[in-house]
Coordinates of C-alpha atoms in Angstrom, one line a residue:
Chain H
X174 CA 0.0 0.0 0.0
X175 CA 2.8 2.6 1.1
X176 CA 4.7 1.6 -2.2
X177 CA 1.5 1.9 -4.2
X178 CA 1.1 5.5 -2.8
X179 CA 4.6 6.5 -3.5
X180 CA 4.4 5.8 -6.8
X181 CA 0.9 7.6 -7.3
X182 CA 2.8 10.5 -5.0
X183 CA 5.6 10.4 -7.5
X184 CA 3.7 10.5 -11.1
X185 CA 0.8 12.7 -10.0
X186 CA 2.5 15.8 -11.0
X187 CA 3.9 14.7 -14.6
X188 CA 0.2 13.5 -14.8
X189 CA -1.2 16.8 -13.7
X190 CA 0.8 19.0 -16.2
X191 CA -0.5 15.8 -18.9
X192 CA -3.8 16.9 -17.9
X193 CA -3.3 20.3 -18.5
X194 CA -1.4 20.2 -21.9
X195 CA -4.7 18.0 -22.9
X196 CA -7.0 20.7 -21.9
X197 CA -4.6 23.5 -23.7
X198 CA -5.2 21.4 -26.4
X199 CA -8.9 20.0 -26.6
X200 CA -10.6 22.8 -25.6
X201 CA -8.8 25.5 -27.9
X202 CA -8.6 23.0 -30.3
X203 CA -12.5 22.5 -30.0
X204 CA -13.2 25.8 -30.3
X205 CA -11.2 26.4 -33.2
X206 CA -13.0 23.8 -35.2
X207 CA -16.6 24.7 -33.6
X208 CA -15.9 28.3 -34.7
X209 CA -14.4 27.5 -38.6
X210 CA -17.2 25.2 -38.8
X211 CA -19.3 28.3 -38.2
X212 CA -17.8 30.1 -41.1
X213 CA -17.6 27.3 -43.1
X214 CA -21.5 27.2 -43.0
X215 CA -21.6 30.8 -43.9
X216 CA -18.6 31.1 -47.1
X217 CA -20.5 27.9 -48.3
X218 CA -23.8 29.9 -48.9
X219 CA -21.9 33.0 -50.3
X220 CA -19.7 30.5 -52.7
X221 CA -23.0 28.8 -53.6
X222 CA -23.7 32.0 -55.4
X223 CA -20.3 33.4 -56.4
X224 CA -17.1 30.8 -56.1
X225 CA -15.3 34.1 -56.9
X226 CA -15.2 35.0 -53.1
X227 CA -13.4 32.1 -52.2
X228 CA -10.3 34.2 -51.7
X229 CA -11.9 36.6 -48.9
X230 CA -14.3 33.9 -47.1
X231 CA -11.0 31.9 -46.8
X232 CA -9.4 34.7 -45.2
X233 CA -12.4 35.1 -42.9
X234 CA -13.5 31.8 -41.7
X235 CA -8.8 30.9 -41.2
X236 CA -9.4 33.5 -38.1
X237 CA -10.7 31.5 -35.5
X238 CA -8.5 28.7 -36.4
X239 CA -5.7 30.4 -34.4
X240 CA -6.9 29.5 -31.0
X241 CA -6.0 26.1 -31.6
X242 CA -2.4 26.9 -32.1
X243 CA -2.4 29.0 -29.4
X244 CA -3.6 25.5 -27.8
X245 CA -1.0 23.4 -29.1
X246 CA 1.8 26.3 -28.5
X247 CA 0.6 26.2 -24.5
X248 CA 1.3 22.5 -24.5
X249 CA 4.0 22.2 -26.3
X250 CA 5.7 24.8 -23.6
X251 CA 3.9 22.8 -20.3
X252 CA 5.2 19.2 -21.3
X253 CA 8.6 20.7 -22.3
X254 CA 8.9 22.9 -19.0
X255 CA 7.7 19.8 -17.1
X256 CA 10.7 17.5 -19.3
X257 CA 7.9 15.1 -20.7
X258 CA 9.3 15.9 -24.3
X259 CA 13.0 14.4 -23.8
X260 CA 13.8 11.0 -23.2
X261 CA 15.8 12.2 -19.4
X262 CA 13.9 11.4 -15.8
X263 CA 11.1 13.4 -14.9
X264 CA 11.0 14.4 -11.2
X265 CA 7.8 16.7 -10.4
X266 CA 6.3 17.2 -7.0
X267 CA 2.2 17.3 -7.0
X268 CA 2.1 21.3 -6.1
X269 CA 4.7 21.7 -9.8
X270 CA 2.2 19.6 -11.3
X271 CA -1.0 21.5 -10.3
X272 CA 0.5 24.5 -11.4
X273 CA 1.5 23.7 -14.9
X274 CA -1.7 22.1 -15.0
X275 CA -3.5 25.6 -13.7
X276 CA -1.2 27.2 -16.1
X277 CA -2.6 25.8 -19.1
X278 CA -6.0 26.5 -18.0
X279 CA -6.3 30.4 -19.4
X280 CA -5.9 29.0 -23.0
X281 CA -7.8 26.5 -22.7
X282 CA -10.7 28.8 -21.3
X283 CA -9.8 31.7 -23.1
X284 CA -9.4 29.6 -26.6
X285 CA -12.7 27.8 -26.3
X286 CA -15.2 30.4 -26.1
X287 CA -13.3 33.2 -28.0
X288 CA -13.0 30.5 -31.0
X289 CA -16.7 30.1 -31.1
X290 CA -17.8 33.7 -31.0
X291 CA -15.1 34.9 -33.6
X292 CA -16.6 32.1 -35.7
X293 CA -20.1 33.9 -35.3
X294 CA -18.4 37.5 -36.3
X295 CA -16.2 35.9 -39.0
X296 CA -20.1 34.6 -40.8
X297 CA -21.4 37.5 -39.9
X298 CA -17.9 39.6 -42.0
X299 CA -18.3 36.9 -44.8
X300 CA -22.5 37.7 -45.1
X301 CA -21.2 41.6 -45.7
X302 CA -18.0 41.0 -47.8
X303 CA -20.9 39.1 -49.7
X304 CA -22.2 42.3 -51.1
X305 CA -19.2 44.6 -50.5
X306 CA -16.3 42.8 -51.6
X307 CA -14.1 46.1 -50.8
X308 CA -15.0 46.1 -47.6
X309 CA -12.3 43.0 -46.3
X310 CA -10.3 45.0 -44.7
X311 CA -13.3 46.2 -42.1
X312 CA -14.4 42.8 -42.2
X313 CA -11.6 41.3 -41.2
X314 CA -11.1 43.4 -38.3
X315 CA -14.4 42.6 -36.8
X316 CA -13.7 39.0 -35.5
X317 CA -10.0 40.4 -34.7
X318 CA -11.6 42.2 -32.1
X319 CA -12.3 38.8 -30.5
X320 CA -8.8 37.4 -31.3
X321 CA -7.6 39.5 -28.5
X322 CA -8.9 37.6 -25.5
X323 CA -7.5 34.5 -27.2
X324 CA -4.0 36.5 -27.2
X325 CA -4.3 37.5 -23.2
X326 CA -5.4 34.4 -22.3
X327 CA -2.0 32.5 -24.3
X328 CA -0.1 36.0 -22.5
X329 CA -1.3 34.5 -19.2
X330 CA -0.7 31.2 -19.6
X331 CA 2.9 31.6 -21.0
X332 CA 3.3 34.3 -17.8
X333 CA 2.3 31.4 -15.4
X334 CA 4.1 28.6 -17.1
X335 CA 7.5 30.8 -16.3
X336 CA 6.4 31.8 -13.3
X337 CA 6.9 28.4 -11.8
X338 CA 10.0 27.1 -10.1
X339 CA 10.9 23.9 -10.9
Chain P
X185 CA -38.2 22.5 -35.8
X186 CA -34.2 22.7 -37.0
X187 CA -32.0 24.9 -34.8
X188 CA -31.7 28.3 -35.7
X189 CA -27.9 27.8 -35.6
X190 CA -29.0 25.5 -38.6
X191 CA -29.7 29.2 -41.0
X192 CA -26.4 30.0 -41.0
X193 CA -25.5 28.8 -44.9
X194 CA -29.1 29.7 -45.3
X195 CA -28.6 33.3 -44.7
X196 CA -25.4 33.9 -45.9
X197 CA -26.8 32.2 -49.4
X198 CA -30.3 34.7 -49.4
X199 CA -27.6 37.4 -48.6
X200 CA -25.8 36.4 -51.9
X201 CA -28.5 36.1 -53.7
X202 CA -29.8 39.7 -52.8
X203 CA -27.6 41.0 -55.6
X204 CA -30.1 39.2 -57.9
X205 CA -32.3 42.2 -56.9
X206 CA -33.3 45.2 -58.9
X207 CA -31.9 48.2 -56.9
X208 CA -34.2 51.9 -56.7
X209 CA -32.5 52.9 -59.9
X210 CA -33.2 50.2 -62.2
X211 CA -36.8 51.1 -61.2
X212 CA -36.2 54.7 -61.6
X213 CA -34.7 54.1 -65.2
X214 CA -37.6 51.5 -65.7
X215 CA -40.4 54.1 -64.6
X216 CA -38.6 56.6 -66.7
X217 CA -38.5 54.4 -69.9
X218 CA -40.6 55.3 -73.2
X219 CA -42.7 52.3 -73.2
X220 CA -42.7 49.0 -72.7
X221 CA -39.8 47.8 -75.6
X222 CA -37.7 50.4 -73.5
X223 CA -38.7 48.0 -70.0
X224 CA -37.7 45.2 -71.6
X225 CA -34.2 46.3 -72.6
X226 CA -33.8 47.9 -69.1
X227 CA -34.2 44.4 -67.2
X228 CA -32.2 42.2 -70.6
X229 CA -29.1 44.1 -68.5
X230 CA -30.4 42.6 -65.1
X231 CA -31.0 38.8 -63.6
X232 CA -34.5 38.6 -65.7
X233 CA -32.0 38.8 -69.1
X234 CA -32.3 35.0 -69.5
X235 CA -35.9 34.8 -69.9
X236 CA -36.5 38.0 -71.6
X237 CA -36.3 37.9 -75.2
X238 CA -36.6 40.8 -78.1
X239 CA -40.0 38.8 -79.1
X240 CA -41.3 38.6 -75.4
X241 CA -44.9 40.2 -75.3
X242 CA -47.2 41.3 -73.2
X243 CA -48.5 38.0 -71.8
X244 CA -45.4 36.1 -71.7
X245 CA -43.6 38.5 -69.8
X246 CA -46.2 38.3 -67.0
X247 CA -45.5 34.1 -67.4
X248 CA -41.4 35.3 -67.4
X249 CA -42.6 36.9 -64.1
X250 CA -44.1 34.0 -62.7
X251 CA -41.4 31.7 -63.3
X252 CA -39.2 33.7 -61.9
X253 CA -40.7 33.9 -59.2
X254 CA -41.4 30.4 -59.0
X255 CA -37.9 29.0 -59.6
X256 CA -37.0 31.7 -56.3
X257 CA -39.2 29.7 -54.2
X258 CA -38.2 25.9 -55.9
X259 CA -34.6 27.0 -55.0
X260 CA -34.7 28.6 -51.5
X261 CA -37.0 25.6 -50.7
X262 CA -33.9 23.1 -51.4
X263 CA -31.5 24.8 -48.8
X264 CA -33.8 26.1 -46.0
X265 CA -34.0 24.0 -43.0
X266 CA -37.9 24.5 -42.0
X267 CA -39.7 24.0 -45.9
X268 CA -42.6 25.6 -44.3
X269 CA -41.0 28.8 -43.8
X270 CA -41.4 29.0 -47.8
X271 CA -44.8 27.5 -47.8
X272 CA -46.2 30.2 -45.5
X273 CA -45.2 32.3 -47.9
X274 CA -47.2 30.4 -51.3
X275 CA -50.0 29.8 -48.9
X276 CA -51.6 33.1 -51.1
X277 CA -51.2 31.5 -53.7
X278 CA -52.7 27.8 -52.6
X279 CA -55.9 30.0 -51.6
X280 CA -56.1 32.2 -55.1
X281 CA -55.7 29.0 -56.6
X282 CA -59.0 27.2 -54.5
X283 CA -60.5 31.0 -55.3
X284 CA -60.0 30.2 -58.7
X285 CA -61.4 26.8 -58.8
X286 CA -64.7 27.6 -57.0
X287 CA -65.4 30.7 -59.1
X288 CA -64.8 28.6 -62.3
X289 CA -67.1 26.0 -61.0
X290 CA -69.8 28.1 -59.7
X291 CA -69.0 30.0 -63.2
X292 CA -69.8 26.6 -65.3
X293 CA -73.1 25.8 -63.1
X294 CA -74.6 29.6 -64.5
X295 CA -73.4 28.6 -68.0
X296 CA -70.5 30.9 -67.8
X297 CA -66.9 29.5 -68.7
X298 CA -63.9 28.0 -66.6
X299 CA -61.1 31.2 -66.1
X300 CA -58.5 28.1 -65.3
X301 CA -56.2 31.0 -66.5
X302 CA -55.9 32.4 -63.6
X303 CA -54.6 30.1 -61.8
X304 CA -51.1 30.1 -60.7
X305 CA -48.0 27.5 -60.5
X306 CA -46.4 29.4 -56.8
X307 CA -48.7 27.5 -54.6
X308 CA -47.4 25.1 -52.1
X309 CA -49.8 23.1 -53.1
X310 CA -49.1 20.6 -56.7
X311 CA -51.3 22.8 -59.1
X312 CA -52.4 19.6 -61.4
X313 CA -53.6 18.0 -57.8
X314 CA -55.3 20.5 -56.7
X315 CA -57.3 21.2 -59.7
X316 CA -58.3 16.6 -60.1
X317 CA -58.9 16.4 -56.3
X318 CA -61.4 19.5 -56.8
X319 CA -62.9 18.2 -60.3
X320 CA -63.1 14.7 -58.5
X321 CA -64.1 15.8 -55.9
X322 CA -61.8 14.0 -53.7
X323 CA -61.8 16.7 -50.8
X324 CA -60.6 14.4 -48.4
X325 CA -56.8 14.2 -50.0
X326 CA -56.6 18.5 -49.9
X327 CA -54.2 20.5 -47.2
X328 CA -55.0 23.0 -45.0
X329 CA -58.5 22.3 -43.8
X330 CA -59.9 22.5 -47.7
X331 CA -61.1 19.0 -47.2
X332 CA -63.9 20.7 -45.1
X333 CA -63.7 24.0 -46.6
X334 CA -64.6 23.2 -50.3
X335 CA -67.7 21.3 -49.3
X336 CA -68.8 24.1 -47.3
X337 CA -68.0 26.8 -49.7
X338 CA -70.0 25.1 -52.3
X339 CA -73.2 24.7 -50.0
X340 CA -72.9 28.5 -49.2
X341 CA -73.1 29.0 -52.5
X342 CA -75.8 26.8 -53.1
X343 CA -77.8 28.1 -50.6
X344 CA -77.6 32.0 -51.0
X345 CA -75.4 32.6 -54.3
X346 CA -72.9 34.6 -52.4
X347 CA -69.6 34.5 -53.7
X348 CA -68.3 37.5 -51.4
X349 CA -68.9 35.3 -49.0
X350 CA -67.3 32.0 -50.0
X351 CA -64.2 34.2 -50.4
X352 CA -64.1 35.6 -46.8
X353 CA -64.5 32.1 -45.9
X354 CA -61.3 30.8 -48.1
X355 CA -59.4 33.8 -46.7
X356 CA -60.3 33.3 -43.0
X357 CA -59.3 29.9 -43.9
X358 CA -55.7 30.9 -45.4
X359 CA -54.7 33.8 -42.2
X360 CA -55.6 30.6 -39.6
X361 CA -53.0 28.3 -41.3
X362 CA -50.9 30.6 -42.0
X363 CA -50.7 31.0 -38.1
X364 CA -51.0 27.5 -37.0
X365 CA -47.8 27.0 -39.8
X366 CA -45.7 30.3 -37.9
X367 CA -46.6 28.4 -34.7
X368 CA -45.7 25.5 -35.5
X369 CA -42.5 26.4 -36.6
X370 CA -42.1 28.2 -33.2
X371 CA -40.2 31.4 -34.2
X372 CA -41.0 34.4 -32.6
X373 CA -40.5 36.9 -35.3
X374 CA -42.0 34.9 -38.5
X375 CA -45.1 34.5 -36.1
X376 CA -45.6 38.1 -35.3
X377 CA -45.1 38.9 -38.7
X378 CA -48.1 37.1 -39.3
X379 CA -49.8 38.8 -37.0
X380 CA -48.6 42.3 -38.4
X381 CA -50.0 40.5 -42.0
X382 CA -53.6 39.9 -40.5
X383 CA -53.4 43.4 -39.1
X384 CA -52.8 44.9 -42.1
X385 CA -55.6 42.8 -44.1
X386 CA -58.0 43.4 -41.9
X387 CA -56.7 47.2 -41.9
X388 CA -57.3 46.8 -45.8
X389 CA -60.5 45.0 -45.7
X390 CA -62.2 47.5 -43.1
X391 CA -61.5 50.4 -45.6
X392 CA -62.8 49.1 -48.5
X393 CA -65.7 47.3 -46.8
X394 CA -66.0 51.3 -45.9
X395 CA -66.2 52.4 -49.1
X396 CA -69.5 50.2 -49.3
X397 CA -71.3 51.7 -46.2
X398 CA -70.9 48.8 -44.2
X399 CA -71.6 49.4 -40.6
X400 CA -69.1 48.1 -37.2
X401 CA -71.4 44.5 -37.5
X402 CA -71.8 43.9 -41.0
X403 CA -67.6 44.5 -41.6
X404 CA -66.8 42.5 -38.6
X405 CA -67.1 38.9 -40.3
X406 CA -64.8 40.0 -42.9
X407 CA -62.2 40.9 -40.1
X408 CA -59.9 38.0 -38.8
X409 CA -59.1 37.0 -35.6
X410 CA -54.8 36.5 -35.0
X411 CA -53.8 39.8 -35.0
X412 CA -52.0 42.0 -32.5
X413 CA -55.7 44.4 -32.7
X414 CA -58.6 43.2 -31.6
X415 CA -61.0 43.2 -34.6
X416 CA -64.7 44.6 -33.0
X417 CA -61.9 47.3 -31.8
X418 CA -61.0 47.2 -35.5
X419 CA -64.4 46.7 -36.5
X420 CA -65.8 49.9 -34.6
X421 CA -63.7 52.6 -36.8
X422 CA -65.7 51.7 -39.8
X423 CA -67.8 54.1 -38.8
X424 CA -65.4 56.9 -38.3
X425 CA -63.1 59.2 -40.7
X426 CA -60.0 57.4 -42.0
X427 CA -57.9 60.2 -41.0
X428 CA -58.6 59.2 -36.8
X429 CA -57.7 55.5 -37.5
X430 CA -54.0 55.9 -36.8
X431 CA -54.9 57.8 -33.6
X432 CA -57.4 55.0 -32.6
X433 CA -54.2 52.1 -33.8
X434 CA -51.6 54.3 -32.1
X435 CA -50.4 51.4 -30.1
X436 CA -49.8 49.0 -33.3
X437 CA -47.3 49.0 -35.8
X438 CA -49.5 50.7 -37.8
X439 CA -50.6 53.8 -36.1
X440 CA -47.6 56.3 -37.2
X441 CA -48.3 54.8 -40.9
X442 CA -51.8 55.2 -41.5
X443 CA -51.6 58.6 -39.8
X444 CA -49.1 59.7 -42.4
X445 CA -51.3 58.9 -45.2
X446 CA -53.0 61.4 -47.1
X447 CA -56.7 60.7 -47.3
X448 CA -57.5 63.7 -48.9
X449 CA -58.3 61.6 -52.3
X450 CA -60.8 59.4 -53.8
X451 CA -61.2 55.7 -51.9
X452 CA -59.1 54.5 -55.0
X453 CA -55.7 56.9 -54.4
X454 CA -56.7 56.1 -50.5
X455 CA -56.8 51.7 -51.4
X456 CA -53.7 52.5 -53.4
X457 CA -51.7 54.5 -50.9
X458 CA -53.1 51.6 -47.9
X459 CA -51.7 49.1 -49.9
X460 CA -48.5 50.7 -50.9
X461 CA -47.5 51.3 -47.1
X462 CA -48.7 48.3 -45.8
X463 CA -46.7 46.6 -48.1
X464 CA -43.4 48.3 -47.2
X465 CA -44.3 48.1 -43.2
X466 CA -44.6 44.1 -43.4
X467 CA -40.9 44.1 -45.4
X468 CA -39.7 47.0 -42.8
X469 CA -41.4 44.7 -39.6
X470 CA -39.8 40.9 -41.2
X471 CA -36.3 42.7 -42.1
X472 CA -35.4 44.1 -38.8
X473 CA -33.8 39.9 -38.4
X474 CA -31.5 41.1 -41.6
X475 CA -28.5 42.4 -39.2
X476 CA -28.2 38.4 -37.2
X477 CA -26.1 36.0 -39.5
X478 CA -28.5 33.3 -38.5
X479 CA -32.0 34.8 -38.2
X480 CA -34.9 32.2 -39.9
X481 CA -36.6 35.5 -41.0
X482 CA -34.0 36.3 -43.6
X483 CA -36.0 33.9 -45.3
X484 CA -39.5 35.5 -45.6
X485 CA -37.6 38.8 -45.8
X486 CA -36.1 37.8 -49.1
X487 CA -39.0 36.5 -50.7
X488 CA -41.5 39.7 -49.6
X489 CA -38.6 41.8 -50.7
X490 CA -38.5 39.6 -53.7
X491 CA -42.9 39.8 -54.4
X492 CA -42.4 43.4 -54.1
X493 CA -40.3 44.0 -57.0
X494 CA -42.1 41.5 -59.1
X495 CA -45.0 43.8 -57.8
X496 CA -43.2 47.1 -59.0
X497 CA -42.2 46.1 -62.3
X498 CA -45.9 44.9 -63.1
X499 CA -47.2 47.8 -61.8
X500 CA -44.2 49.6 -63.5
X501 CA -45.5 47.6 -67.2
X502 CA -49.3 48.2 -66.7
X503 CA -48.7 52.1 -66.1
X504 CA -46.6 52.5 -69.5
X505 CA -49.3 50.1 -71.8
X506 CA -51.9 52.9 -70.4
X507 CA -49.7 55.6 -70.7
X508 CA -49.7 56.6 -67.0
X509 CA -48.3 59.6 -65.3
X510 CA -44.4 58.7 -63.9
X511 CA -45.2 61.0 -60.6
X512 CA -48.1 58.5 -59.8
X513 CA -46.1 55.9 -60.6
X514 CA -44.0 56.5 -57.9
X515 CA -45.9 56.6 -55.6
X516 CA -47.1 53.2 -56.0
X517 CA -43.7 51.5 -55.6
X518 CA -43.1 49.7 -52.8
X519 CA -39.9 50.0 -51.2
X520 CA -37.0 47.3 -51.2
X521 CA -34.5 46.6 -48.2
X522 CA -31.6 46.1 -50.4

């Protein structure tokens, strides 16, 4: 039983920051494909009608795509801060662990809902470069607007992740 | 019901296909034309230019119309997620059609002739079914109630000879399925734009029922129920001068409207004007949704905005065969929200 707990005691933390590289991950990465497919519905009802707008739609519904990199980015930097990405021993305690894992967790917020709602504003740009071609520039700085909390939440987590002794 | 999260290729595809739409100044070069060879070059340069021809005439251009209008409704039927959205809209047409069918017969039985030319191919409805359950009288295989309706429409008829009354009966008829459709379809704004539509009818119906000298109980039959104002309210202005109605209807959509009316005209400048803002507050009322990327009444929006400019350019083509004045012209077209 002692031994048992040991070991749990002893690969809790690499598990925790596992845990929190998969949310970094998931959720942004959810969000990123919840909030293309979004677009995707919208530039296929404009391309229905004019194929010729393939080059701005593409532009458009690309945006919330980002979160997910921001995902994999925040993960990538957790398991290689935590030394899950070389081949050497890993020695974490449980509190290094949590906090990696609590690290990872404004990206993962962050990522997941800004993803869907820049989807919503990147159909809703796609519906008016539709009609006003010349008006991309505007439209793409519409669902920019929501890239930002995407940006402070990968700020944060990156912040965090460095802010952690090892 | 689908989702509304479901309208979003919906939308965006109406929103393409609103470049389709003849803008204020094709109508403005169209009411300006010469004559009517001058209309038909006007729309060769616009979406119509397919089925308009140099040899097109008077009465294939209203058929050009009609199928045009028609293939809108085929192909916004193929991509919209509630179909009934788009039926609620040819429900009109499924009750000109029964209109149509009844007169004819009633026609036939005095030893006058079938019009079977006026019926139309933008019901909901299969036309060719319609017209060999009615022959065949196999009422039990019609929609929206007509199963019942028909029967009882013929034995009114029967009984007194009143076709003015077999048509307020098909039309009550057509504003309570239209309803029962917009509630079954559960959205909010398609169902109080029905509403606003009975409204309006009954706002149209009470004037010209006016003109006639009906009195508050004679006009209230004609009035139907399903609309934001109560109709023996409604029914009670008969009696009073056009020009207080919008002060009585202050609280409706429709108060500031009729109040900016001039009734200073005959009843026929004071039908035409009714009609002419009515029709533009219905488009104003369904558009409002045009601003959300995923609002269901895009759809109806389109295809009102879409009936109106059919409606202008007919009204546009009559005016120049008779030689009409432009600055009355005018002021019969409706507006567009494109």
């Amino acid at each position: 039983m002692e031994t048992m707990l040991a070991t749990i005691s002893e690969q809790l933390g690499p598990m925790l920051v596992i845990l929190g590289a998969a949310l970094a991950v998931g959720f942004a990465g959810s969000g990123s494909a919840w909030g293309i497919g979004i677009a995707n519905e919208a530039a296929a009802g404009v391309m229905t009608e004019d194929p010729k707008k393939f080059g701005y739609a593409l532009v458009l519904l690309a945006l919330p795509g980002t979160q997910g990199i921001y995902g994999l980015l925040v993960a990538v930097l957790s398991l290689q801060k935590a030394g899950l990405l070389g081949a050497g021993d890993v020695s974490l305690t449980v509190w290094q662990g949590l906090g990696i894992c609590f690290a990872c967790l404004p990206i993962a917020i962050s990522g997941f809902y800004s993803a869907i709602w820049q989807g919503k504003s990147s159909a809703a740009s796609i519906l008016m470069i539709s009609k006003r071609p010349e008006q991309i520039g505007k439209a793409v700085i519409l669902p920019a607007m929501c890239e930002t909390y995407a940006v402070f939440g990968l700020l944060v987590s990156i912040l965090m992740l460095n802010g952690i002794k090892l | 019901m689908s989702s509304q999260g479901a309208y979003g290729y919906a939308v965006a595809r109406i929103r393409a296909m609103e470049l389709r739409l003849l803008d204020s100044g094709v109508l403005q070069r169209m009411i300006d034309a010469e004559d009517f060879a001058s209309i038909l070059k006007i729309l060769g340069e616009t979406s119509y230019s397919s089925a308009i021809t140099s040899q097109t005439n008077g009465a294939d251009f209203d058929k050009v119309l009609e199928a045009d209008l028609h293939s809108i409704y085929e192909e916004i039927r193929t991509f919209v997620p509630d179909k009934e959205i788009v039926d609620i809209m040819r429900l009109q047409y499924d009750f000109h059609n029964v209109k149509v069918l009844l007169k004819s017969m009633f026609n036939v039985r005095t030893g006058g002739k079938k019009r079977w030319d006026l019926l139309t191919s933008l019901g909901s409805y299969p036309l060719d079914d319609l017209i060999m359950n009615v022959e065949s009288e196999e009422y039990r295989l019609l929609p929206f109630g007509l199963n019942t309706l028909i029967p009882k429409c013929i034995t009114v008829w029967e009984q007194s000879r009143d076709v003015l009354e077999v048509e307020r009966l098909i039309d009550k008829r057509m504003f309570e399925v239209m309803l029962e459709k917009a509630h079954g379809l559960d959205m909010p704004g398609i169902i109080s734009w029905i509403r606003t539509r009975t409204d309006g009818e009954n706002i149209r119906s009470l004037l010209r029922l006016k003109r006639f000298n009906y009195d508050a109980s004679k006009a209230l039959p004609f009035l139907h129920e399903g609309g934001t104002i109560d109709v023996s309210m409604l029914a009670s202005l008969i009696t009073e001068p056009f020009e207080t109605w919008g002060r009585a209807i202050e609280f409706s959509d429709f108060g500031k409207i009729i109040g900016s009316i001039d009734a200073s005209g005959g009843y026929s400048d004071l039908i035409l004007s009714l009609e002419r803002v009515l029709d533009d507050c219905y488009l104003e009322k369904i558009a409002a949704g045009r601003y959300s990327p995923s609002a269901p009444e895009n759809i109806p929006a389109y295809l009102w905005d879409k009936e109106m400019e059919i409606k202008n350019i007919r009204v546009i083509t009559v005016s120049k065969r008779n030689k009409g004045d432009k600055d009355h012209l005018r002021r019969l077209i409706r507006h567009g929200y494109v």
